[in-house]
PDB file of C-alpha atoms in Angstrom:
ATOM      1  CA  UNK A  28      32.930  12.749  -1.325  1.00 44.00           C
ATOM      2  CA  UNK A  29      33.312  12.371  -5.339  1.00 49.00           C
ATOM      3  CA  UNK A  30      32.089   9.223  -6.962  1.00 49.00           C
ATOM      4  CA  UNK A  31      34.666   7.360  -8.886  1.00 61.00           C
ATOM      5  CA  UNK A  32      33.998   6.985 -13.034  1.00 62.00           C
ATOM      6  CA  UNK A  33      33.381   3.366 -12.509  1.00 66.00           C
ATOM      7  CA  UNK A  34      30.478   3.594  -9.872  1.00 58.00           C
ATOM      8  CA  UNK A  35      28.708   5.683 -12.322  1.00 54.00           C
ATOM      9  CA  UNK A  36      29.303   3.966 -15.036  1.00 63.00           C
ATOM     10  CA  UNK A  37      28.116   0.600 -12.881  1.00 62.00           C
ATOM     11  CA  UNK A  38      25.248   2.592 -11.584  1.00 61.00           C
ATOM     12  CA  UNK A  39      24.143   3.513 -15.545  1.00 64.00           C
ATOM     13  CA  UNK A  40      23.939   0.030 -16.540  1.00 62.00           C
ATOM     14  CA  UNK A  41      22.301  -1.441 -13.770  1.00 59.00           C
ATOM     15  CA  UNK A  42      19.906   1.529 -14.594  1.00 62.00           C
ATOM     16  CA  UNK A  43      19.829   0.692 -18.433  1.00 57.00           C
ATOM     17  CA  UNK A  44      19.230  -3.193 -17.695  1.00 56.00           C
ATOM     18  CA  UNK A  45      16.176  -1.866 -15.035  1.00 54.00           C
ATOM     19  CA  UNK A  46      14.859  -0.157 -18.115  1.00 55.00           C
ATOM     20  CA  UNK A  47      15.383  -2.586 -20.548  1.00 55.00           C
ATOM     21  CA  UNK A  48      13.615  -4.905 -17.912  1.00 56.00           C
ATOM     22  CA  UNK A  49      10.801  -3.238 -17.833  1.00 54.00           C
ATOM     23  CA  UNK A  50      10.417  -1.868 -21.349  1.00 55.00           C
ATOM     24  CA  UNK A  51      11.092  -5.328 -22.843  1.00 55.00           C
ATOM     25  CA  UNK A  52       9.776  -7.925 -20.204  1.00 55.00           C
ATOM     26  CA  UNK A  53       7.182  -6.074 -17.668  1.00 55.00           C
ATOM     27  CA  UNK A  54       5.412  -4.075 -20.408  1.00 54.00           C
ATOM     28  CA  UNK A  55       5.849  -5.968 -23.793  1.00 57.00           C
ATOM     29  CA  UNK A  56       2.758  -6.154 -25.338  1.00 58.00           C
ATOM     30  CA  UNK A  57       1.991 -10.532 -25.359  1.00 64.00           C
ATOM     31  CA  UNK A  58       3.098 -10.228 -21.255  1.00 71.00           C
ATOM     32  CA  UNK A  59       1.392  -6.938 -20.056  1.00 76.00           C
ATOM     33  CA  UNK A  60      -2.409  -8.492 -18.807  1.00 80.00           C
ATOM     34  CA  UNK A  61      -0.364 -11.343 -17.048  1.00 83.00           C
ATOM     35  CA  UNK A  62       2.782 -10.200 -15.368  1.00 87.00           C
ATOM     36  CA  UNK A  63       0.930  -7.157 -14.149  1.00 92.00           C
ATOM     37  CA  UNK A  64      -2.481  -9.230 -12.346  1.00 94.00           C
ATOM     38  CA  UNK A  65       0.054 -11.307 -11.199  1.00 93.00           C
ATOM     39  CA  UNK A  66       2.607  -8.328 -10.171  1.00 92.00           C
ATOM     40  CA  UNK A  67      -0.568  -6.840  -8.266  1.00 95.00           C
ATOM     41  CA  UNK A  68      -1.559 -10.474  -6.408  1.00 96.00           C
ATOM     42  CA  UNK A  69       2.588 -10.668  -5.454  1.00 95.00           C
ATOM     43  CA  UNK A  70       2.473  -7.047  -4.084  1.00 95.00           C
ATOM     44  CA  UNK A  71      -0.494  -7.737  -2.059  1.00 96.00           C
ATOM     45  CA  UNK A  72       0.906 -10.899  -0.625  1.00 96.00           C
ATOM     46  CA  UNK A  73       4.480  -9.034  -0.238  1.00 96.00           C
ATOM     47  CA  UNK A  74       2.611  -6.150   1.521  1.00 97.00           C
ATOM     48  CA  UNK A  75       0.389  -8.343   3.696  1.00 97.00           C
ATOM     49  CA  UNK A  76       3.699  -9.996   5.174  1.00 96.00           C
ATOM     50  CA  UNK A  77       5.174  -6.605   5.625  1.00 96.00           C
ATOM     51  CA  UNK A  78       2.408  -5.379   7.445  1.00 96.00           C
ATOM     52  CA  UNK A  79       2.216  -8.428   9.514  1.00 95.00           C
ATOM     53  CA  UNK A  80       5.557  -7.884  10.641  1.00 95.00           C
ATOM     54  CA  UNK A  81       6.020  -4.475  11.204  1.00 94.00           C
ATOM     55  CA  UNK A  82       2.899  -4.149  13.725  1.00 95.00           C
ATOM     56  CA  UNK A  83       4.224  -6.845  15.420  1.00 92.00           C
ATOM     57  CA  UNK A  84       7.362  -5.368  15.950  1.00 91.00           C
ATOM     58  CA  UNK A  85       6.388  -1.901  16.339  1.00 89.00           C
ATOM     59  CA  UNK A  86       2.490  -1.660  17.580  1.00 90.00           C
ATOM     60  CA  UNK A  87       2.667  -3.603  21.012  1.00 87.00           C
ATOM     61  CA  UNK A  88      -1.188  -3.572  20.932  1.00 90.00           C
ATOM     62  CA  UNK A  89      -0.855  -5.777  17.720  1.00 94.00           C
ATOM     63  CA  UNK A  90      -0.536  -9.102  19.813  1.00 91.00           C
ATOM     64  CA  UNK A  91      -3.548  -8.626  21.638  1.00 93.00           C
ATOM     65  CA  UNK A  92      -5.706  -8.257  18.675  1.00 94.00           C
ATOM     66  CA  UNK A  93      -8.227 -11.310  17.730  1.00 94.00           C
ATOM     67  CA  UNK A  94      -7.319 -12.979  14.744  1.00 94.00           C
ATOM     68  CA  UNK A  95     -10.057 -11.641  13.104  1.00 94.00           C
ATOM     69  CA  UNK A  96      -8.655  -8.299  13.781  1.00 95.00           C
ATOM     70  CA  UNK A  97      -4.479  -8.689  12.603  1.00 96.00           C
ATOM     71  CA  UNK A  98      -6.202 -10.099   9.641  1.00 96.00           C
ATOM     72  CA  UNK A  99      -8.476  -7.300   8.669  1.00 96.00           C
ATOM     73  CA  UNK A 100      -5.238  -4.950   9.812  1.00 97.00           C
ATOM     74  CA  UNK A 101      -2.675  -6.395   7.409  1.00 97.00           C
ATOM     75  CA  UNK A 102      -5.528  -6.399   4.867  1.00 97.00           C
ATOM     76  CA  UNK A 103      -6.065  -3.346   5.729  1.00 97.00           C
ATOM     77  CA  UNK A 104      -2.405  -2.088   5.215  1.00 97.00           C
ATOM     78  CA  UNK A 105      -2.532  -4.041   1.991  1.00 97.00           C
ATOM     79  CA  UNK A 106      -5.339  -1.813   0.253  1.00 97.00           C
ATOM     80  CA  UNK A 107      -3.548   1.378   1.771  1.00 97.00           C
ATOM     81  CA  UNK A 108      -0.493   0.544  -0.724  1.00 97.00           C
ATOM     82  CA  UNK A 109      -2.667  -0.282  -3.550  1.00 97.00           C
ATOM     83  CA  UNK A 110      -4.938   2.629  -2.894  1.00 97.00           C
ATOM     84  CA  UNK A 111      -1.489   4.952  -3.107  1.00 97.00           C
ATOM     85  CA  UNK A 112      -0.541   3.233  -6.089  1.00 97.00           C
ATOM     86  CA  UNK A 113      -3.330   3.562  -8.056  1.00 97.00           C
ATOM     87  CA  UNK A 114      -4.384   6.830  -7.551  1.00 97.00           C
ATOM     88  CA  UNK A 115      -1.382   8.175  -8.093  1.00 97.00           C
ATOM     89  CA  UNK A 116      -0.958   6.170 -11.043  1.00 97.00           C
ATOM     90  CA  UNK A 117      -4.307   7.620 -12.170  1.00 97.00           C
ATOM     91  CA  UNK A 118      -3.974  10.900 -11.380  1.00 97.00           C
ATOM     92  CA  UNK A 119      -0.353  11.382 -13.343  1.00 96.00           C
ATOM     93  CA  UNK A 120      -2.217   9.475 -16.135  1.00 96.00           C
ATOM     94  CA  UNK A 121      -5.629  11.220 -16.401  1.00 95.00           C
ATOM     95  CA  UNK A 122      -4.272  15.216 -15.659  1.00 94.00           C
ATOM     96  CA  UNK A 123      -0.579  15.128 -15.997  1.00 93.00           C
ATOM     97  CA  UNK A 124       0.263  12.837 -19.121  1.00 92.00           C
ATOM     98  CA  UNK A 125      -0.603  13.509 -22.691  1.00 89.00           C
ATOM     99  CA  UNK A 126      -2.199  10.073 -23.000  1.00 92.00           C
ATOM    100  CA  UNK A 127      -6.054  11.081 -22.660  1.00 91.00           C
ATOM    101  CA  UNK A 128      -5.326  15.308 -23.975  1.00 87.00           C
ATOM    102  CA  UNK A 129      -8.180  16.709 -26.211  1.00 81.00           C
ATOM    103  CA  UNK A 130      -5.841  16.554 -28.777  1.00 76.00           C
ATOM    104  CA  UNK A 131      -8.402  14.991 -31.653  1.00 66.00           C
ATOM    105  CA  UNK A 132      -5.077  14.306 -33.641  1.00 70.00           C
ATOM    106  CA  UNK A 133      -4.625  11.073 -31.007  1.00 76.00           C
ATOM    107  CA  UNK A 134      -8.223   9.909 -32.114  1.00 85.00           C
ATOM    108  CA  UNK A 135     -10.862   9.248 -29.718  1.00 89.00           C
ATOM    109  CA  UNK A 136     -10.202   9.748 -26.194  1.00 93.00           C
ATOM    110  CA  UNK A 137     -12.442   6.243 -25.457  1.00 93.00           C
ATOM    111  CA  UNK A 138      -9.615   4.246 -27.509  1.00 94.00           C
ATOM    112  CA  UNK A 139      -6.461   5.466 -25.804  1.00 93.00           C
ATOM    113  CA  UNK A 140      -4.604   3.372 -24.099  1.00 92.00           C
ATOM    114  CA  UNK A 141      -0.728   2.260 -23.067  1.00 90.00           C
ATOM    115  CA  UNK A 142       1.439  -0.062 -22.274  1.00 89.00           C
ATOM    116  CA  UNK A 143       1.948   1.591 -18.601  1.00 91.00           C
ATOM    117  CA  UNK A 144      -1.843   2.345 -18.906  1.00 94.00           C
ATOM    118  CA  UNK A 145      -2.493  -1.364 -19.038  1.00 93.00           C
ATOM    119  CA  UNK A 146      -0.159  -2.602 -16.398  1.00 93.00           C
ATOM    120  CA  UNK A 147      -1.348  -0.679 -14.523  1.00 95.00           C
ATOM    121  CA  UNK A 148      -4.749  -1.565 -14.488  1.00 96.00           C
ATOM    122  CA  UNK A 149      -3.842  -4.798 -14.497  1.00 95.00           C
ATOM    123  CA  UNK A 150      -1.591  -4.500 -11.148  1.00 96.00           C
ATOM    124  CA  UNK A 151      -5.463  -3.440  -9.864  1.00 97.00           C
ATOM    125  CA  UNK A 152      -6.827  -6.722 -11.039  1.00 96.00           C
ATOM    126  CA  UNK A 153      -4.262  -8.333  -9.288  1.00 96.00           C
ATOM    127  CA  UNK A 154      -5.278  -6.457  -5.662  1.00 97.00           C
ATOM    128  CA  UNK A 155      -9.354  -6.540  -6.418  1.00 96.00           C
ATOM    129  CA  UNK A 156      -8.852 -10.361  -7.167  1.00 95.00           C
ATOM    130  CA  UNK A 157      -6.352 -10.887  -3.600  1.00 96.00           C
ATOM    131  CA  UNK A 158      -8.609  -8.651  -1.686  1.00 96.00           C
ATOM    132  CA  UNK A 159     -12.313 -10.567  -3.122  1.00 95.00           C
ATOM    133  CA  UNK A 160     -10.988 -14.037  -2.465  1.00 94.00           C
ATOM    134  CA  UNK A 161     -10.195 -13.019   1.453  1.00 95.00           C
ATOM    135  CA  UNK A 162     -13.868 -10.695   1.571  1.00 94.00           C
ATOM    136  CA  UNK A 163     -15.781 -14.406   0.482  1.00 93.00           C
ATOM    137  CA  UNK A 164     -13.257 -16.704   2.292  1.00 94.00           C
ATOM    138  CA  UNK A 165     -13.589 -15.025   5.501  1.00 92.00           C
ATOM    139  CA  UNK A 166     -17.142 -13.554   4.527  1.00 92.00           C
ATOM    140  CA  UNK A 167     -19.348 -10.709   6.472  1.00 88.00           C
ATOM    141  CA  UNK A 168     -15.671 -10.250   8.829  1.00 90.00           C
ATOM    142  CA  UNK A 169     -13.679  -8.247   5.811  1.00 90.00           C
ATOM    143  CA  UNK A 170     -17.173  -6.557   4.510  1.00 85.00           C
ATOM    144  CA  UNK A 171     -20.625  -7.147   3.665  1.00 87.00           C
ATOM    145  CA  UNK A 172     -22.371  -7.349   0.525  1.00 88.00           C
ATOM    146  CA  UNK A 173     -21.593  -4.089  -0.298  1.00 85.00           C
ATOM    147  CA  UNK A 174     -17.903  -4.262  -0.349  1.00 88.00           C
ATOM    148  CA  UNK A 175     -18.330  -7.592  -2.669  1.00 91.00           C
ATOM    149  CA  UNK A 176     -20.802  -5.103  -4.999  1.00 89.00           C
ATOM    150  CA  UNK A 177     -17.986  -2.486  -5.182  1.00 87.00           C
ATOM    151  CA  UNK A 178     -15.356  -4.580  -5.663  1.00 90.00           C
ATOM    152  CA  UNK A 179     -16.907  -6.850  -8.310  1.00 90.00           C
ATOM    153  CA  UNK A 180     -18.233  -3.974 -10.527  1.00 89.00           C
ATOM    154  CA  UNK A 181     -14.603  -2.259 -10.022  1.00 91.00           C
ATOM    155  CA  UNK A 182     -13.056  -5.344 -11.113  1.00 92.00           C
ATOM    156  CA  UNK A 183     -15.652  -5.957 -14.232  1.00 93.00           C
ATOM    157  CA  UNK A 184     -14.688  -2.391 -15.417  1.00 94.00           C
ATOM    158  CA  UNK A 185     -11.130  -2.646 -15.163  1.00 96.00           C
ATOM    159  CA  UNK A 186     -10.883  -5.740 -16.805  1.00 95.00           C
ATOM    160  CA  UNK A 187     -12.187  -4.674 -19.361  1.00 96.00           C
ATOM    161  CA  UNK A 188     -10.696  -1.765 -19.748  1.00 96.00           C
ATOM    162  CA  UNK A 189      -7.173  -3.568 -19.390  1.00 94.00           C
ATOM    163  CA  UNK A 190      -8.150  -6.599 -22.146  1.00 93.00           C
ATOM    164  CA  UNK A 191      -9.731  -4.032 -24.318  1.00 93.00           C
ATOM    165  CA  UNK A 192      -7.853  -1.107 -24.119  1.00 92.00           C
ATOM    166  CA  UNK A 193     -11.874   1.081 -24.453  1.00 95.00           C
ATOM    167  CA  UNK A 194     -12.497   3.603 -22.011  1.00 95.00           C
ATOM    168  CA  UNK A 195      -9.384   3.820 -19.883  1.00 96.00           C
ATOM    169  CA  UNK A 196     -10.079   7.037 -18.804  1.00 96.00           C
ATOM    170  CA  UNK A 197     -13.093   6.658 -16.963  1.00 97.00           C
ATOM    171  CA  UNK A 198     -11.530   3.804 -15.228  1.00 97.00           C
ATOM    172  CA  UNK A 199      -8.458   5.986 -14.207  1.00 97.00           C
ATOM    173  CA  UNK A 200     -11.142   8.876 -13.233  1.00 97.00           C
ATOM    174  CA  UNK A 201     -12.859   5.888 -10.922  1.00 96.00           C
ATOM    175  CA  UNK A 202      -9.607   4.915  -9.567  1.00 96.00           C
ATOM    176  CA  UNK A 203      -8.550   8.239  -8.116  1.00 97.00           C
ATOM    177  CA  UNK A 204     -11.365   8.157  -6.169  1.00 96.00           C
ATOM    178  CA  UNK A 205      -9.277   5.447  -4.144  1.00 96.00           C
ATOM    179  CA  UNK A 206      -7.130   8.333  -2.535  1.00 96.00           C
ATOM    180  CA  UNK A 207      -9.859   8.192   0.157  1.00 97.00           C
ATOM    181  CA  UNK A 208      -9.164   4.401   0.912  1.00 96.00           C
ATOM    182  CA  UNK A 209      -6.075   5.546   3.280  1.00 97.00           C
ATOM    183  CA  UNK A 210      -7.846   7.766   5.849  1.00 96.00           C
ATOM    184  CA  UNK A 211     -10.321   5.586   6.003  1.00 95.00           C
ATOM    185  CA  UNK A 212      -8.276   2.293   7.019  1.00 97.00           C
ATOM    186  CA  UNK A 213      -5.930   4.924   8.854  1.00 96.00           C
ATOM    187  CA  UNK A 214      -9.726   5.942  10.799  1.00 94.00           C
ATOM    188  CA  UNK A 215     -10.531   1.984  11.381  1.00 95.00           C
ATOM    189  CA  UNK A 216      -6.484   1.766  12.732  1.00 96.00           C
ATOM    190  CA  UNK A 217      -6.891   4.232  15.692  1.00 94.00           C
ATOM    191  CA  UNK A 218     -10.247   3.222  16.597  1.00 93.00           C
ATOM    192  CA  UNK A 219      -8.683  -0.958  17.058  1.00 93.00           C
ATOM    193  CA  UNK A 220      -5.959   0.808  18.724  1.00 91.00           C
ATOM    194  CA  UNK A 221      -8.108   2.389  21.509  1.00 90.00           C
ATOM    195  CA  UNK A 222      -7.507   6.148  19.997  1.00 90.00           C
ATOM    196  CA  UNK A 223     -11.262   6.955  18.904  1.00 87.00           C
ATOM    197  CA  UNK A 224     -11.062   9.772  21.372  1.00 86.00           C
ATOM    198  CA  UNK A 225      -7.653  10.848  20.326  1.00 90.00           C
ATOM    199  CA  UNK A 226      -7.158  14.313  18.494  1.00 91.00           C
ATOM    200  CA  UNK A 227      -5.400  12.043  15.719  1.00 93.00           C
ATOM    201  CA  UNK A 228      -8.507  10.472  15.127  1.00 91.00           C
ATOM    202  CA  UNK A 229     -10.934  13.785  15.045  1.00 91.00           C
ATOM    203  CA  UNK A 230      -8.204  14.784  12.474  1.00 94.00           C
ATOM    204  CA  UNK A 231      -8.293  11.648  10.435  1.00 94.00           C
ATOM    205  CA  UNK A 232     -12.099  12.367  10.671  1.00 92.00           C
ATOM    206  CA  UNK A 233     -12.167  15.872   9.112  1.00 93.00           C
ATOM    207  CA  UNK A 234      -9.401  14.901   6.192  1.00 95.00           C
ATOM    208  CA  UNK A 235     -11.542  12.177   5.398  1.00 95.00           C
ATOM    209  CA  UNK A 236     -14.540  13.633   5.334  1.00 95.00           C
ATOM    210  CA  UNK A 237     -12.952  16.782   2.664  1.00 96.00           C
ATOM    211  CA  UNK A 238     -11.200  13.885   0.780  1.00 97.00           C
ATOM    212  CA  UNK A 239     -14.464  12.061   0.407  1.00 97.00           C
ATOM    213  CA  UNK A 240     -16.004  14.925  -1.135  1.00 96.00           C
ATOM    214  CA  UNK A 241     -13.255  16.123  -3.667  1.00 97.00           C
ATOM    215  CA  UNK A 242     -12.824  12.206  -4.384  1.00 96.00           C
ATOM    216  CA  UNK A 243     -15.703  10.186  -4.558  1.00 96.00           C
ATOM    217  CA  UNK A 244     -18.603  13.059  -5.083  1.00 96.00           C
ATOM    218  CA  UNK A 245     -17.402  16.016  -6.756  1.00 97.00           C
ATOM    219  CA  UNK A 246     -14.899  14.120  -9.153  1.00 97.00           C
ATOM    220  CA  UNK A 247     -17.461  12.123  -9.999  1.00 96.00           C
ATOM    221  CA  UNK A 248     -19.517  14.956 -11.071  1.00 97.00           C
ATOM    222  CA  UNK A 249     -16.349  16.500 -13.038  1.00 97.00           C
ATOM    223  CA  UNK A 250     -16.614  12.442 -15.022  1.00 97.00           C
ATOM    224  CA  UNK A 251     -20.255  12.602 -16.180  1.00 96.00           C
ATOM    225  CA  UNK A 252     -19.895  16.641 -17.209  1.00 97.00           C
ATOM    226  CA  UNK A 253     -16.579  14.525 -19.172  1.00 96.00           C
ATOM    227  CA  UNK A 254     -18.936  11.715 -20.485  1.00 96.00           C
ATOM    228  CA  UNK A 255     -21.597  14.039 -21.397  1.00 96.00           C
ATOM    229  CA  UNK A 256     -18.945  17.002 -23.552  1.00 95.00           C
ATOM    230  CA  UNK A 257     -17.316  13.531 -25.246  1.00 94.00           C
ATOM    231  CA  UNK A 258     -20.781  11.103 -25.944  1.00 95.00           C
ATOM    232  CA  UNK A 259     -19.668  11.328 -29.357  1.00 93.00           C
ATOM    233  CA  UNK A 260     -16.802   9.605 -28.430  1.00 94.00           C
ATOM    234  CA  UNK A 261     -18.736   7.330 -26.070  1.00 95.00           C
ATOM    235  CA  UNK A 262     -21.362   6.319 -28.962  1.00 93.00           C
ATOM    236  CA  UNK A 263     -18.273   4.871 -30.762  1.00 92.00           C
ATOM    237  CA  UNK A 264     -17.206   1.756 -28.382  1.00 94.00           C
ATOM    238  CA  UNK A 265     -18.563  -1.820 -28.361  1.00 94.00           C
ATOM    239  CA  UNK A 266     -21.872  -1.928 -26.305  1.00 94.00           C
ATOM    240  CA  UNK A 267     -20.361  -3.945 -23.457  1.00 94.00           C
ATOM    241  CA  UNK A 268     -17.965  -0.743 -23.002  1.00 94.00           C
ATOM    242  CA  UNK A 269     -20.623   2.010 -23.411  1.00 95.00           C
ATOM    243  CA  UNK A 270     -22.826   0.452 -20.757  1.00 95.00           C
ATOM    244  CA  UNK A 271     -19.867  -0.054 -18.265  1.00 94.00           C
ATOM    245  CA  UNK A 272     -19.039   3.732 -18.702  1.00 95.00           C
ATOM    246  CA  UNK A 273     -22.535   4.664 -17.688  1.00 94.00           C
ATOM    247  CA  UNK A 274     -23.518   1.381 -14.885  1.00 94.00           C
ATOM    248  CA  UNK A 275     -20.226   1.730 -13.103  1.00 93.00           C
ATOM    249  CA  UNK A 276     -19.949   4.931 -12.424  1.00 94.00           C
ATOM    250  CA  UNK A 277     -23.099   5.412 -12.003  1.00 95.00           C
ATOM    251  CA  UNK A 278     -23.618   2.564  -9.416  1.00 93.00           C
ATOM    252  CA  UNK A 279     -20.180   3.547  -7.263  1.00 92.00           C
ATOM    253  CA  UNK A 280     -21.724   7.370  -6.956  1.00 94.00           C
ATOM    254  CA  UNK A 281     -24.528   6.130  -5.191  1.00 94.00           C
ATOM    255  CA  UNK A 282     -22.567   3.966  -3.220  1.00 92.00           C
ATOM    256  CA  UNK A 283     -20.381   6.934  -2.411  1.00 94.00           C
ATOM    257  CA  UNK A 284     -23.029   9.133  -1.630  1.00 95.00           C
ATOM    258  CA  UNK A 285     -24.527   6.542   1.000  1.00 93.00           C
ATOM    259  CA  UNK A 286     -21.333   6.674   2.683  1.00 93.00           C
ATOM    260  CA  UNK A 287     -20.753   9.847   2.288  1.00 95.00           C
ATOM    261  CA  UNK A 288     -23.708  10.224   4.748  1.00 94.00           C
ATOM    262  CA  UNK A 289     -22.323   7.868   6.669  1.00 92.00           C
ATOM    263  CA  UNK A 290     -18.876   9.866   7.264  1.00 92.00           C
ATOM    264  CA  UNK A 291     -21.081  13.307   7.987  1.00 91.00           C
ATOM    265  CA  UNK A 292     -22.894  11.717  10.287  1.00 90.00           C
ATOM    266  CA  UNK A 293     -20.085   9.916  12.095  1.00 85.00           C
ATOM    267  CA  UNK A 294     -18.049  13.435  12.122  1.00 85.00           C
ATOM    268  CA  UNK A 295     -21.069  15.464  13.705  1.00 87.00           C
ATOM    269  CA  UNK A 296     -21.297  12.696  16.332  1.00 84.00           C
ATOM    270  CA  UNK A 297     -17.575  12.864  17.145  1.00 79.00           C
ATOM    271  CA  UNK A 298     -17.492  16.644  16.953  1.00 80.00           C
ATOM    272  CA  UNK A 299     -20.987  17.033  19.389  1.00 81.00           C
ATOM    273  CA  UNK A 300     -19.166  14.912  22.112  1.00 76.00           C
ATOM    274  CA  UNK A 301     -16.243  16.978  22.223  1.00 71.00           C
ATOM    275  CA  UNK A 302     -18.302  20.035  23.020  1.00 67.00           C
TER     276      UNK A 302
END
């Protein structure tokens, strides 16, 4: 079936007015830091609700749960979508755009930073803010002290990064690290459900487990050999940036590495009782 002339031509300028939208409103320069923390706190809210609604309509378990539980599960399906977001965001940013190439004609690579960049980061601030306020409002149920550790020096970093537009791309190298945060809820999902002994879940298990290490251990060895081939670079940005660039990541590898153990650990158990 042919589209008429007019439907196109209706469908280009509700296309040019999107773009004109966003060019002119979502990522002008005095508007950026504020619509997008407040874009991310609005999609978390949006995707709370969503969550809420669709496991009650489609997961008859979802009823029975404690409230404890349907809260941590929409949470839960909150920080999936943000976790999607961002790491997608950061991969296409930090390997795929031209924004943070070696090319010294762009100046330092510690200094670059965009418009999208910056929303974006700032759509993070939006979801670390949403997702600390429920961690210390319905505090140890949504995580212990070491979620409020994580999320407080992820926040710290990104702010800064956002409001200062120093040192994006370590940020964005941090960030894909949340590409784990999926498998991981998607792990905590089947086990409320009753699945633990499901072949789903020994799946989940063993994609996590690979993800974790690609993610969260050997990335983060790719970002120091990056900090240590561009210190130059580094030496160049306010102190308060050149210690977040080393602290951060440096605290969040540990971190990883103690769950990392964690996940091994868990996976040899679950493997050992299906022999």
């Amino acid at each position: 079936m042919q589209v008429s002339k007019t439907s196109v031509m209706a469908i280009k300028a509700y296309q040019y007015k999107a773009e004109v939208l966003v060019k002119d409103y979502l990522l002008a320069d005095p508007f950026v830091h504020y619509t997008s923390v407040f874009g991310g706190i609005f999609m978390c809210k949006m995707v709370y609700d969503l969550t809420q609604l669709i496991s009650s309509y489609y997961f008859k378990g979802y009823a029975s749960l404690t409230k404890i539980q349907r809260i941590e599960w929409n949470n839960r399906g909150m920080s999936s979508v943000h976790a999607i977001f961002i790491a997608a965001m950061s991969l296409y940013l930090v390997f795929f755009s031209d924004l943070f190439s070696d090319d010294l004609a762009n100046g330092p690579i510690t200094y670059r930073n965009s418009q999208l960049s910056s929303f974006t980061l700032g759509v993070s601030v939006g979801y670390f803010f949403t997702d600390l306020v429920m961690i210390f409002w319905l505090y140890p149920c949504l995580g212990g002290m070491e979620y409020v550790l994580h999320h407080a020096l992820s926040a710290c970093a990104i702010i800064y990064a956002m409001l200062s537009g120093e040192g994006q791309i370590y940020t964005y190298m941090v960030l894909i690290s949340e590409a784990t945060t999926p498998g991981v809820n998607l792990r905590w999902f089947l086990d409320t459900a009753g699945m633990k002994r499901s072949t789903a879940y020994l799946v989940n298990g063993v994609v996590v487990f690979f993800a974790w290490l690609v993610a969260r251990i050997l990335l983060f060895i790719y970002l120091f050999y990056h900090v240590h081939t561009h210190y130059d670079q580094i030496e160049q940005m306010h102190t308060a940036g050149y210690l977040l660039v080393f602290i951060v990541p440096a605290s969040l590898g540990v971190m990883n590495l103690m769950w990392f153990m964690k996940i091994l650990k868990g996976l040899l158990k679950t493997l050992a009782k299906r022999q």
